[in-house]
Coordinates of C-alpha atoms in Angstrom, one line a residue:
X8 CA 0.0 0.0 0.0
X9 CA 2.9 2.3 0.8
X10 CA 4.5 1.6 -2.2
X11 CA 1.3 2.4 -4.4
X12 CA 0.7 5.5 -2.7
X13 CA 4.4 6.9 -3.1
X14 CA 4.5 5.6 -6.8
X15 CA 1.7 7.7 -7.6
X16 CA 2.8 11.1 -5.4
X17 CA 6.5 10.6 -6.3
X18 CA 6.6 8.4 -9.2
X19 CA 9.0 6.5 -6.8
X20 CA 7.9 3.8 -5.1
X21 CA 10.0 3.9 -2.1
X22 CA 10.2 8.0 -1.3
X23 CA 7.9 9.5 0.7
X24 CA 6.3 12.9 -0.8
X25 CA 8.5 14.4 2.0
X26 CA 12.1 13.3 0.6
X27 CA 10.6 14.4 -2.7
X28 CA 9.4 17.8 -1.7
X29 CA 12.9 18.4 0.3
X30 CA 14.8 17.1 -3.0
X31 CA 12.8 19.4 -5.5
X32 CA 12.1 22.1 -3.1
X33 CA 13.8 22.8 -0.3
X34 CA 17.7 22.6 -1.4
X35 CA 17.8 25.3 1.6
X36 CA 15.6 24.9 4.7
X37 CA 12.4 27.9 4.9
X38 CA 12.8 30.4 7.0
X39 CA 8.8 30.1 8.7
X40 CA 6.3 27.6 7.8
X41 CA 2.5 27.0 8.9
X42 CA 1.4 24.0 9.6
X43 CA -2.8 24.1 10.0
X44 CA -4.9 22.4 12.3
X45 CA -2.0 20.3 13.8
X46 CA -3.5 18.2 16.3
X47 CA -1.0 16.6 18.5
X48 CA 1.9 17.8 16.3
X49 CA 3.2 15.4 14.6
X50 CA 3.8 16.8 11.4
X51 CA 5.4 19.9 12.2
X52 CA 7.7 17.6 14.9
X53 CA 8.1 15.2 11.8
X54 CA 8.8 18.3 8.8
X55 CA 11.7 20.1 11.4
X56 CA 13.4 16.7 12.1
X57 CA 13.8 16.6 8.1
X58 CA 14.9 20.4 7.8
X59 CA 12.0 21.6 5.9
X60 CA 12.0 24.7 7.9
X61 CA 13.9 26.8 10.5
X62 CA 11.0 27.1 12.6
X63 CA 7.5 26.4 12.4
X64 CA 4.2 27.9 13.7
X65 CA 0.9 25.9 13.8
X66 CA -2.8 26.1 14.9
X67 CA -5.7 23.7 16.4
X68 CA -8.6 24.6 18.0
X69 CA -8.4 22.3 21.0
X70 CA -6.5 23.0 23.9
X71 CA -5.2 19.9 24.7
X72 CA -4.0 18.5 21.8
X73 CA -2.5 21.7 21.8
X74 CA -1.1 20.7 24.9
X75 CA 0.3 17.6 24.0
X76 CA 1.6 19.2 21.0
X77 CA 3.7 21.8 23.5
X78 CA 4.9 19.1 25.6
X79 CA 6.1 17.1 22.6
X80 CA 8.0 19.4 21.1
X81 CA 10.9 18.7 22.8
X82 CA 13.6 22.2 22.4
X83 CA 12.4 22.2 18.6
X84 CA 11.4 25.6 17.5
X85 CA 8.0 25.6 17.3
X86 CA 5.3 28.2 17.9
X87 CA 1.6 27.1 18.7
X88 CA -1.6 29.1 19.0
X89 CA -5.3 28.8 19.5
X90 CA -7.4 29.5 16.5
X91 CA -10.7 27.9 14.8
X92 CA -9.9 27.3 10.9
X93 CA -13.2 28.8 10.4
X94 CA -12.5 32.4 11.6
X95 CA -8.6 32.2 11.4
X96 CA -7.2 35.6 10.9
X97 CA -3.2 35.9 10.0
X98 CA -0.8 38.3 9.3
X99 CA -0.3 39.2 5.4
X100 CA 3.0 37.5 3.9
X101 CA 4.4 36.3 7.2
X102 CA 5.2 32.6 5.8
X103 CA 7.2 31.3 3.3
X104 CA 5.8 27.6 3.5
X105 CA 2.2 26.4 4.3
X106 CA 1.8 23.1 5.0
X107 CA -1.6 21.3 5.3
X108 CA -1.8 16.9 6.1
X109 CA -5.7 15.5 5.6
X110 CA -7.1 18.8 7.6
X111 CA -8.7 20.8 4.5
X112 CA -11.4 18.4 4.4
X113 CA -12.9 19.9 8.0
X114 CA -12.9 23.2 7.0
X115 CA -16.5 24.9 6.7
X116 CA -15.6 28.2 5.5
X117 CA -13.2 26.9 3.2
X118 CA -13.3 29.6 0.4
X119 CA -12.3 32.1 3.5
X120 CA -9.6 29.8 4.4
X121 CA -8.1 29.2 1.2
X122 CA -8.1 33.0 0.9
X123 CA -6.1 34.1 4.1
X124 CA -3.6 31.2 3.6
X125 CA -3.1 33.3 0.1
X126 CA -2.9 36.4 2.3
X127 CA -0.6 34.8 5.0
X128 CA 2.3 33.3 2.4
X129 CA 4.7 35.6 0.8
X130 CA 5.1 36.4 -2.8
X131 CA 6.9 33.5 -4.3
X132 CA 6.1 31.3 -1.2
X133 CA 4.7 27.5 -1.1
X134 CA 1.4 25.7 0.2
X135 CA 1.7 22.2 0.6
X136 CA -1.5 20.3 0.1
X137 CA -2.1 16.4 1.2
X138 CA -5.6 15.1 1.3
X139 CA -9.0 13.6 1.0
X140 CA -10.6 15.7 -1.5
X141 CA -13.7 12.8 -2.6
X142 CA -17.1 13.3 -2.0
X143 CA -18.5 15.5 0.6
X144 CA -19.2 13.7 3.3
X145 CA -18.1 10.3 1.6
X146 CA -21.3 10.3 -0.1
X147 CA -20.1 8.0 -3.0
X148 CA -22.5 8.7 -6.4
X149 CA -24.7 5.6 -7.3
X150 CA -22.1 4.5 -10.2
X151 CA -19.1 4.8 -8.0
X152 CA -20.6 2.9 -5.2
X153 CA -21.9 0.3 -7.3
X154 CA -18.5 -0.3 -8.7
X155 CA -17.1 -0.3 -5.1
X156 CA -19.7 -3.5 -4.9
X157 CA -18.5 -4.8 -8.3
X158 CA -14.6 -5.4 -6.7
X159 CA -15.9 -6.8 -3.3
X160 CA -17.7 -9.2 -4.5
X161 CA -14.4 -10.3 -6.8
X162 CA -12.7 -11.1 -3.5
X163 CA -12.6 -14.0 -1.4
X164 CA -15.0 -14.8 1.0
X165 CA -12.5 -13.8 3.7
X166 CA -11.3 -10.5 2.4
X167 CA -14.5 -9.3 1.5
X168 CA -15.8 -6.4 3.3
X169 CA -18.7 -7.0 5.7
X170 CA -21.1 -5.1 6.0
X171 CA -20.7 -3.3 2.7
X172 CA -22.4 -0.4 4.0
X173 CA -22.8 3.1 2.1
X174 CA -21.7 6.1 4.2
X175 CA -24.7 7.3 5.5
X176 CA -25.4 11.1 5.8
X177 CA -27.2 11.4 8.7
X178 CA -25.1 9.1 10.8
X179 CA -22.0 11.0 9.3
X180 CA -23.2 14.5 10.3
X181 CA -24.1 12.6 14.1
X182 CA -20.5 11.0 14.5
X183 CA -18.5 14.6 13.1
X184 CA -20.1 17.0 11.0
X185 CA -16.8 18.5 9.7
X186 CA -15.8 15.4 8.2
X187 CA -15.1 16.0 4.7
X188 CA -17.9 18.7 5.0
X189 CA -16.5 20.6 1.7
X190 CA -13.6 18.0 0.7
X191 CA -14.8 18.2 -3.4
X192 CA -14.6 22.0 -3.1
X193 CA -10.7 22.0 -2.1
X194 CA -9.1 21.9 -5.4
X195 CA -11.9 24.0 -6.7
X196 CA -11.3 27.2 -3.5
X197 CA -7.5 26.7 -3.5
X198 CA -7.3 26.9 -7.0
X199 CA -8.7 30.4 -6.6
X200 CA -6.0 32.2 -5.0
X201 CA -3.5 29.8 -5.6
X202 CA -1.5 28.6 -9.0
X203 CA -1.3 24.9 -9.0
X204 CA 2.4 23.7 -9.9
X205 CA 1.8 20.0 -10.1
X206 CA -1.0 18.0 -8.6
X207 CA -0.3 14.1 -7.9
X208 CA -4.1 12.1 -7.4
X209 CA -3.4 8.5 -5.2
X210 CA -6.8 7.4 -6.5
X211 CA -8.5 5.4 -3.4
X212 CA -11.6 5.5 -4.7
X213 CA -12.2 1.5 -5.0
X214 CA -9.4 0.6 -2.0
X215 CA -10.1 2.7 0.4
X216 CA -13.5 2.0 0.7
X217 CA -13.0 -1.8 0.5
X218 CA -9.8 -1.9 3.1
X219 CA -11.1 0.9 5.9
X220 CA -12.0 -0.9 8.6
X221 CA -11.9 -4.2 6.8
X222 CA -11.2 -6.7 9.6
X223 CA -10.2 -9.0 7.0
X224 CA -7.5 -7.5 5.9
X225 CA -6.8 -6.7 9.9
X226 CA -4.6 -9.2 11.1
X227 CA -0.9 -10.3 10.2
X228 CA 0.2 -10.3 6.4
X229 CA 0.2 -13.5 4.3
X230 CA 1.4 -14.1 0.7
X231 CA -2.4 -14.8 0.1
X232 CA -3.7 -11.4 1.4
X233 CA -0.5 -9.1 -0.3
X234 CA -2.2 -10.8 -3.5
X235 CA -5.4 -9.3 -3.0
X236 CA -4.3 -6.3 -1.6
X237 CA -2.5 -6.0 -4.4
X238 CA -5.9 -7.0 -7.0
X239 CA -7.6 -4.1 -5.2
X240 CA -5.0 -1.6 -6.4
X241 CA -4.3 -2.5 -9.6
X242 CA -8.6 -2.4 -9.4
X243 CA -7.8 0.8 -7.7
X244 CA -5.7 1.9 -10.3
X245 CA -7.7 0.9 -13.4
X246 CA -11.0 2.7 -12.1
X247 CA -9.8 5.7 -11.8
X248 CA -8.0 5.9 -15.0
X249 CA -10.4 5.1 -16.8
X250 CA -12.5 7.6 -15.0
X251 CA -15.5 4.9 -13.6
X252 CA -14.6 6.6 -9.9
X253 CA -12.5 10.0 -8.8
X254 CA -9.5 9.8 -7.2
X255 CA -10.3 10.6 -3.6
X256 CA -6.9 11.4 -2.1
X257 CA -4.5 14.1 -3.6
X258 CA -1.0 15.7 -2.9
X259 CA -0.1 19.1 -4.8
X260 CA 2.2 21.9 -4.6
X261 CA 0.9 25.2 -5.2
X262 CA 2.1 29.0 -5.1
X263 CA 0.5 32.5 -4.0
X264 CA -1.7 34.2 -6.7
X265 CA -1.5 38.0 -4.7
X266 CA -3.4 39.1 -7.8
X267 CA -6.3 37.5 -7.0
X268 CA -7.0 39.3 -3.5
X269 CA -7.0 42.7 -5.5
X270 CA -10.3 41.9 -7.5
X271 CA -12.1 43.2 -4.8
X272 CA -15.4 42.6 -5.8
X273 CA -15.3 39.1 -7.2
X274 CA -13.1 38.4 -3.6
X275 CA -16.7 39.8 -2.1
X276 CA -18.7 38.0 -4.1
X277 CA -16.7 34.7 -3.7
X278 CA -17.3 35.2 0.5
X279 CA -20.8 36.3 0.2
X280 CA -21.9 33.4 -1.9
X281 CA -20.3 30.6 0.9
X282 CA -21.9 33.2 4.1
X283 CA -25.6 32.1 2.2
X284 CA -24.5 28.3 1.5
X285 CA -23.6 28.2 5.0
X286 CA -27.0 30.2 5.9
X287 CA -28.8 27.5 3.5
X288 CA -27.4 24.9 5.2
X289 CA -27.4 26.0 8.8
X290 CA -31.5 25.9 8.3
X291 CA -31.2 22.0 7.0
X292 CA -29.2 20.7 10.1
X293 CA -25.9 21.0 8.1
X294 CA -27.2 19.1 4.9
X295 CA -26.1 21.1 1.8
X296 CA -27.5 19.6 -0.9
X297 CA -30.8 19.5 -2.1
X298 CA -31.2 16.0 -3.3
X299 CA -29.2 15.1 0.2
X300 CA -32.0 17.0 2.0
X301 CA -34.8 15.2 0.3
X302 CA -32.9 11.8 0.8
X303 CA -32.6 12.3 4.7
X304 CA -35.8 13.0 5.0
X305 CA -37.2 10.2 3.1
X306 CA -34.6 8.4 5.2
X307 CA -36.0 10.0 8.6
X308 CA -40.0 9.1 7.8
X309 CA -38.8 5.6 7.1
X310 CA -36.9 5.2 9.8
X311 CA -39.9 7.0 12.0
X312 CA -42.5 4.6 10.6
X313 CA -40.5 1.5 11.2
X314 CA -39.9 2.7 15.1
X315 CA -43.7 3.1 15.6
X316 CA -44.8 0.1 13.9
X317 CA -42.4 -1.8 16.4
X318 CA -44.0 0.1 19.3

């Protein structure tokens, strides 16, 4: 799995999109990077040890993984702070590196966020971006989840996974709303304020729905299960080239675009448009999407009926 994933970041199968970015990017080490929504700190930690940076600063809104984040940091020179992503405010062109690891997809007011990163690098600087960027809410299109089926059922009893279950909406907006509440939007927002340099897709969209939580696939490695771990990617692979499913990991490098935060108006427009999709939503318990809204209703006065005919 490592392998596949570097192959299609790197075109290497055994570096890491770190020792690639470091190679291509960082001969010498930036002077101040940003590392968003951090949690524990693990990748700032992780990104100094390698010498991507002289120092780093970083943000999360809870306080003790913020904590744990201070305490871990162990002499490294690292800056934390309190901040929610949704209402983050930074200085203009204080960074020369931005990093963000799988923490774009929980952004709500992502168009806002995209454009204060923009604001916060400096002319010529870098944002680094790896993550989910599938569905919202892993709310998988009939065709792609159908082919999902398709693969499952071509593998052994044993490494099949059971239950099968489509992500459902209103158990996903229960468990965390902000997972992956805008994750389709984040090439679309970044690419706003932001001039792509190269973009590197992992696909997932047939594995990583078949090996998540797959207890089949849980225990020690065999010969038999690296051979169908292996089916699934090359399944993995030939899906999404061919376009049947979207790729629903990413990794890409991109650079400032200061020109866009001078067209005031359409910078206005841009922000007023996700204030009323966040409005919309706020009135339809988070759902954004009309023919989501009509589905989890449907979904509630079935569910509602069954209950009562119990009772």
């Amino acid at each position: 799995m490592q392998q596949y994933i570097c192959e299609n970041y790197t075109g290497d199968k055994r570096k890491w999109w770190i020792a690639d970015f470091k190679q291509r990017y960082c001969q010498q080490p930036f002077e101040h990077a940003l590392v968003i929504m951090c949690g524990n700190g693990w990748v700032e930690r992780g990104l100094y040890d390698q010498g991507i940076a002289k120092k780093f600063s970083a943000f999360d809104y809870l306080d003790d993984l913020l904590d744990h984040a201070r305490e871990a940091r162990d002499g490294r020179d690292i800056h934390y702070f309190q901040a929610d992503a949704n209402t983050l405010e930074l200085n203009a062109n204080r960074y020369d590196l931005i990093v963000n690891v799988a923490a774009m997809h929980h952004v709500q007011y992502i168009n806002r966020m995209c454009r204060m990163l923009c604001h916060a690098l400096k002319p010529g600087g870098v944002f680094v971006n790896t993550d989910y960027i599938g569905p919202h809410r892993n709310q998988y299109s009939l065709g792609h989840w159908s082919c999902i089926k398709q693969v499952n059922r071509q593998l052994p009893e044993q490494f099949r996974k059971k239950p099968l279950n489509k992500p459902h909406l209103g158990t996903m907006l229960n468990m965390d709303a902000s997972e992956a509440i805008h994750s389709e939007l984040t090439f679309k927002m970044i690419s706003r304020y932001f001039d792509i340099v190269e973009r590197h897709d992992t696909n997932g969209g047939i594995a990583y729905p078949i090996l998540n939580n797959n207890y089949g696939f849980s225990k020690e490695l065999t010969p038999e299960m690296n051979q169908w771990i292996d089916f699934l990617l090359e399944k993995d692979r030939d899906y999404t080239v061919s376009k049947k499913v979207p790729p629903l990991f990413s990794y890409f490098i991109a650079k400032p675009n200061k020109q866009s935060l001078l067209k005031t108006r359409q910078v206005e427009l841009h922000q007023l448009m996700e204030n009323a999709r966040e409005a919309v939503a706020s009135r339809r318990n988070g759902i954004y999407y009309w023919q989501d809204y009509v589905k989890n209703r449907v979904d509630r006065f079935i569910r509602h009926r069954v209950q009562k005919h119990k009772v």
